[in-house]
PDB file of C-alpha atoms in Angstrom:
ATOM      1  CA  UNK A 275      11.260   2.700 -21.927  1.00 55.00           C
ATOM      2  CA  UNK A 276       8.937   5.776 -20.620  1.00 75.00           C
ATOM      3  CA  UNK A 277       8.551   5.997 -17.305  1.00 64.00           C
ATOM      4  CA  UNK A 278       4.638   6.025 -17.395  1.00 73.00           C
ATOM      5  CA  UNK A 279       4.972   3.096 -19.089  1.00 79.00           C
ATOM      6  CA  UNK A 280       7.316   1.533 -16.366  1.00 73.00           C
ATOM      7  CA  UNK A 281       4.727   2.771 -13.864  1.00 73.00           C
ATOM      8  CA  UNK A 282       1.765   0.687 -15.528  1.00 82.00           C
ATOM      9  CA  UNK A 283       3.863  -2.727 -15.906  1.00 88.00           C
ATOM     10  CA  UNK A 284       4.840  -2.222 -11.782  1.00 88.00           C
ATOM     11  CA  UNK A 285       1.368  -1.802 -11.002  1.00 86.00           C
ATOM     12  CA  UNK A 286       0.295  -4.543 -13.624  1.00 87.00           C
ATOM     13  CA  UNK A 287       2.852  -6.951 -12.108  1.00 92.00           C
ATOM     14  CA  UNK A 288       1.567  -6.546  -8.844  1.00 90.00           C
ATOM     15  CA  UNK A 289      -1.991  -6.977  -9.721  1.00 87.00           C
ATOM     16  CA  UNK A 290      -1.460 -10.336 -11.916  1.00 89.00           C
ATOM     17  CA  UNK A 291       1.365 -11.505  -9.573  1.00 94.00           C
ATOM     18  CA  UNK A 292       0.825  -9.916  -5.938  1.00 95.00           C
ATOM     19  CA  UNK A 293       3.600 -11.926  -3.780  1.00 96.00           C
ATOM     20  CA  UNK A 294       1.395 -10.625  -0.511  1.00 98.00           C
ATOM     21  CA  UNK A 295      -2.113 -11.689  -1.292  1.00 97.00           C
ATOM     22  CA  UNK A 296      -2.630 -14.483   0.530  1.00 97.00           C
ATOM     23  CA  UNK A 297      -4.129 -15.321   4.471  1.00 97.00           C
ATOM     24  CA  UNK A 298      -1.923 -15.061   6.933  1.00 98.00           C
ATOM     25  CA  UNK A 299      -2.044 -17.435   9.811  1.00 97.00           C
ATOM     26  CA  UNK A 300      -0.939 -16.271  12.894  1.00 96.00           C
ATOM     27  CA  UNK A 301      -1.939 -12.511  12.538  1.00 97.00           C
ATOM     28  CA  UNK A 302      -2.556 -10.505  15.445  1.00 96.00           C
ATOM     29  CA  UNK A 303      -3.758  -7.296  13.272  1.00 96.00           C
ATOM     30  CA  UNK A 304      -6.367  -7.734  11.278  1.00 96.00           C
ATOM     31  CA  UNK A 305      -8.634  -5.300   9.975  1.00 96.00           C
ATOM     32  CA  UNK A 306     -10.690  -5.699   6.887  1.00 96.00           C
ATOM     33  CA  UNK A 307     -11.074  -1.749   4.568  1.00 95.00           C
ATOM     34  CA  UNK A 308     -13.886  -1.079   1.803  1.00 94.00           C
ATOM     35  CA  UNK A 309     -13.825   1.302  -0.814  1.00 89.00           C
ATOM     36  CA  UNK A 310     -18.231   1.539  -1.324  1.00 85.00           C
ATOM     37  CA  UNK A 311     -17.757   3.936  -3.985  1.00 82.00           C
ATOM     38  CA  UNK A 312     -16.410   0.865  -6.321  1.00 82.00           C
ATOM     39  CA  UNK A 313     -16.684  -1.756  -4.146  1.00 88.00           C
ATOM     40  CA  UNK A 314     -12.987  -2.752  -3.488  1.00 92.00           C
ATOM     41  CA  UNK A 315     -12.544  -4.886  -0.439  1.00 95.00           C
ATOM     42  CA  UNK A 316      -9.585  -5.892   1.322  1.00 96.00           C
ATOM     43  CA  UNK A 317      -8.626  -7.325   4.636  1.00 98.00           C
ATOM     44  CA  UNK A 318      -5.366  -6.425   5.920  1.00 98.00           C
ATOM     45  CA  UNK A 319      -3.627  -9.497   8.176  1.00 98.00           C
ATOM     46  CA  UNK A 320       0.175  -8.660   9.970  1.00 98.00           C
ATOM     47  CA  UNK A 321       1.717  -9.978  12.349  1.00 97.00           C
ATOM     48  CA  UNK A 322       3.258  -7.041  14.996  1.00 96.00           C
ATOM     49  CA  UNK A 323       5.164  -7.810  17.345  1.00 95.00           C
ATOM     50  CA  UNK A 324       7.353  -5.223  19.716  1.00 95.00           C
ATOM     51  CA  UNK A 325       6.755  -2.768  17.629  1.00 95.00           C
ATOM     52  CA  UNK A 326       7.192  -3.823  14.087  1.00 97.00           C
ATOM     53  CA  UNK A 327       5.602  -5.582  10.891  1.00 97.00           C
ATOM     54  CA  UNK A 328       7.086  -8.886  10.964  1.00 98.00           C
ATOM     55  CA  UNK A 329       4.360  -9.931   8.218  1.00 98.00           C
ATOM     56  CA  UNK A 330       1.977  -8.466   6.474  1.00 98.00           C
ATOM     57  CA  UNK A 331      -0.422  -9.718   3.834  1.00 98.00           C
ATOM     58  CA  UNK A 332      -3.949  -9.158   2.138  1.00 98.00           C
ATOM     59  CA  UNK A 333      -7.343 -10.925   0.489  1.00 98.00           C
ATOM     60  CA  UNK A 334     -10.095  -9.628  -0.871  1.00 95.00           C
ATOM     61  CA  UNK A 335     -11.194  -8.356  -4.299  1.00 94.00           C
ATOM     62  CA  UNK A 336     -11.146  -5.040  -6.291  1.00 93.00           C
ATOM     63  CA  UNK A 337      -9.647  -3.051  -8.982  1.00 91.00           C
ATOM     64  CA  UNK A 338      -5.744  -3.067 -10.388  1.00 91.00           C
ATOM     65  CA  UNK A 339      -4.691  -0.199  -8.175  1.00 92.00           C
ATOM     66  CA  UNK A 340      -5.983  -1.083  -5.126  1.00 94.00           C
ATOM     67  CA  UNK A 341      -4.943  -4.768  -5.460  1.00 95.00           C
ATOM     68  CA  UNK A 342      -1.238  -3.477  -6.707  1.00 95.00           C
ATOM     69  CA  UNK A 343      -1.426  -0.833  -3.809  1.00 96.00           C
ATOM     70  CA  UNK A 344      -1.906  -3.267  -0.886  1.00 97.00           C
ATOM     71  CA  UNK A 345       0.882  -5.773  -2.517  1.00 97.00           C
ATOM     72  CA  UNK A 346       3.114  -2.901  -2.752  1.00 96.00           C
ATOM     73  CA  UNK A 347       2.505  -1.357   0.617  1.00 98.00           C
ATOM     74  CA  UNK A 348       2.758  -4.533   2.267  1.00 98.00           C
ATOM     75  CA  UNK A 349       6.251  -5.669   0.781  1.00 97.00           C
ATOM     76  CA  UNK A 350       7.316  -2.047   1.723  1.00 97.00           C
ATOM     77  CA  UNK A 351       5.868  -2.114   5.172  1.00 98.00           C
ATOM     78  CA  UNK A 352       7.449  -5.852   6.255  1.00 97.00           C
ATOM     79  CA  UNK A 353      10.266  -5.678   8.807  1.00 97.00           C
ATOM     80  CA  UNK A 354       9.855  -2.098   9.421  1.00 97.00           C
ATOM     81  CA  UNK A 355       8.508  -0.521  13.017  1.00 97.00           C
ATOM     82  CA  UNK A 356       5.483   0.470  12.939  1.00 96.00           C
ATOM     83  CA  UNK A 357       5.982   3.794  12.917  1.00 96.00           C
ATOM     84  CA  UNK A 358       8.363   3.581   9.995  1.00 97.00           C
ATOM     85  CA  UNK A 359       5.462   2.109   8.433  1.00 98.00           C
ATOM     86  CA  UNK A 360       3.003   5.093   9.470  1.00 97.00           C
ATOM     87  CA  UNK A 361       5.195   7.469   8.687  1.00 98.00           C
ATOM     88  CA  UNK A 362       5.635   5.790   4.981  1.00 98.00           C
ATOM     89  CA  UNK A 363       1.345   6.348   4.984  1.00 97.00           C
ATOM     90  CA  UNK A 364       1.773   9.658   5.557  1.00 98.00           C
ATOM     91  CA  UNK A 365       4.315  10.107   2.556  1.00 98.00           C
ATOM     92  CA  UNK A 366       1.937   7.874   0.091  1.00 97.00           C
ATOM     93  CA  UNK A 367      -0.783   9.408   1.455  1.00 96.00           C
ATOM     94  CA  UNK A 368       0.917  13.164   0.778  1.00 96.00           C
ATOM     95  CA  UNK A 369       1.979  11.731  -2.594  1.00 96.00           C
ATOM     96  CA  UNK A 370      -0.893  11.017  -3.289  1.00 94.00           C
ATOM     97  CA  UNK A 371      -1.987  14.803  -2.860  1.00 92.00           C
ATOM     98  CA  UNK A 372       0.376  16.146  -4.832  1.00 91.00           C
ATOM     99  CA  UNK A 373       2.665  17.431  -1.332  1.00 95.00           C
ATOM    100  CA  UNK A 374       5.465  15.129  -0.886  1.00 96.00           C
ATOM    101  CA  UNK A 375       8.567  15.944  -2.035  1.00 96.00           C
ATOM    102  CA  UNK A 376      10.708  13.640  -4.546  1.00 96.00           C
ATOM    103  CA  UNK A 377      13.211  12.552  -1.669  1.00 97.00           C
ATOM    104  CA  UNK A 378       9.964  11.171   0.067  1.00 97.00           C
ATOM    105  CA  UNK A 379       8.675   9.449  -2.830  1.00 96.00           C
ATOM    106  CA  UNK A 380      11.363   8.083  -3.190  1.00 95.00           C
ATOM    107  CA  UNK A 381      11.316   5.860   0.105  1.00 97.00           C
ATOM    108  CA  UNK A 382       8.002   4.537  -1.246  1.00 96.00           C
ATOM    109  CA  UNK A 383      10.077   2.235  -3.700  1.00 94.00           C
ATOM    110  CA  UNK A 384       7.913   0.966  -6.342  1.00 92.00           C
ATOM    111  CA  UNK A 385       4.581   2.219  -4.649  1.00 94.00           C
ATOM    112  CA  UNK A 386       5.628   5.126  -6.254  1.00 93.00           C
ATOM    113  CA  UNK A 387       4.435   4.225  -9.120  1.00 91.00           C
ATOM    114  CA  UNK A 388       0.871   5.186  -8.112  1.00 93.00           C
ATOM    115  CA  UNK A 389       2.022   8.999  -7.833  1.00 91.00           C
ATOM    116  CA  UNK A 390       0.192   9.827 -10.973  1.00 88.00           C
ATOM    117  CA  UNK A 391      -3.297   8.605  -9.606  1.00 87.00           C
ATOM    118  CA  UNK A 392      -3.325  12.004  -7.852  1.00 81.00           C
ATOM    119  CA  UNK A 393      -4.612  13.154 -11.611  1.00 82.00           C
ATOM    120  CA  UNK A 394      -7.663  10.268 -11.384  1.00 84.00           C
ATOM    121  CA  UNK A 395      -9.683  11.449  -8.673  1.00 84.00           C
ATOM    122  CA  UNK A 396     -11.828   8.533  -9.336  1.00 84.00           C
ATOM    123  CA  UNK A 397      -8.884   6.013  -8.634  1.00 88.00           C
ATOM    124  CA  UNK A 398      -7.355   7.713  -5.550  1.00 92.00           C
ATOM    125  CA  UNK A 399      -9.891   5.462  -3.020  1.00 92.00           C
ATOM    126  CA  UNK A 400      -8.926   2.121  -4.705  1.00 92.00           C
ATOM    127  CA  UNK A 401      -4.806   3.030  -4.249  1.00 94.00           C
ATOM    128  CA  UNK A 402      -5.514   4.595  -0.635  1.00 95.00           C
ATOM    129  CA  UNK A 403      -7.623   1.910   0.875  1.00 96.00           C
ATOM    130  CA  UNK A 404      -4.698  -0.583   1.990  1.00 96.00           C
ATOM    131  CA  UNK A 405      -2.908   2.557   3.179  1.00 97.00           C
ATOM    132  CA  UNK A 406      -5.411   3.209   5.092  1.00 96.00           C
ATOM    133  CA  UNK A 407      -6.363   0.353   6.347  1.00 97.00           C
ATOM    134  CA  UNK A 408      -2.788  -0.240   7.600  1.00 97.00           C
ATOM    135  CA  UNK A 409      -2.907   2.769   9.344  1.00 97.00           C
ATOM    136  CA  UNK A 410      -5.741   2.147  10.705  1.00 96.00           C
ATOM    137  CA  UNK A 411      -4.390  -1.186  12.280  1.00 95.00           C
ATOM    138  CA  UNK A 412      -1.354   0.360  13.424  1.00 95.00           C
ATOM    139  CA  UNK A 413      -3.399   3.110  15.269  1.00 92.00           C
ATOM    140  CA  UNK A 414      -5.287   0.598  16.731  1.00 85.00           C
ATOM    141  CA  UNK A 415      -2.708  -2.268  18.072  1.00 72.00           C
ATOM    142  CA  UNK A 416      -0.659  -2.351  20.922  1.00 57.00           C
ATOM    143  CA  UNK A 417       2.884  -2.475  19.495  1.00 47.00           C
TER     144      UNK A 417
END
């Protein structure tokens, strides 16, 4: 199978079948993220405690990639510190750019996928917005 192809089935998987898209009770993080240029919407719930992501999940509405994004960034982000987690932003968010090397993509796991949206600038919002909203979250609580 082609790897592109492999790409679109991750990201289709996680859009029809996200495992994290669901409310989280409990959540002491919770931030909601927009994307007005196509009108994604997503509101990020985890669960932090002493420094790490015990939980993390999402709801809202919007395109494929930025559904698939969020479910992929918040399997990735689960059980990891928080600053493992920022500093796994920073990667997708360099990835995303076209500046992070192979090694670092390859921590992303399967969010990797989305390293060819760096060609759509139209798309890049809708995969960065639940990467930045957990960033945002992280910058913000007390961990």
């Amino acid at each position: 199978m082609e790897l592109k192809q492999l790409y679109r089935e991750i990201v289709n998987e996680h859009n029809l079948h996200p495992e994290y898209k669901r409310e989280l009770p409990g959540a002491n993080a919770v931030l909601n993220g927009v994307n007005p240029s196509c009108g994604d919407d997503i509101t990020l719930q985890m669960k932090v405690k002493d420094g790490v992501v015990e939980e993390a999940a999402f709801t809202g509405s919007g395109c494929a990639i930025s559904q698939a994004s969020a479910d992929m960034m918040c399997a990735l982000v689960e059980g990891r510190t928080a600053a493992e987690a920022q500093r796994l932003g920073d990667i997708f968010m360099r990835m995303i750019r076209g500046e992070a090397s192979p090694e670092e993509i390859e921590e992303l796991d399967e969010a990797a996928a989305l390293q060819d949206i760096s060609h759509m600038p139209a798309r890049v919002k809708c995969a960065v917005l639940g990467w930045r909203t957990m960033q945002a979250i992280l910058s913000e609580t007390n961990t």
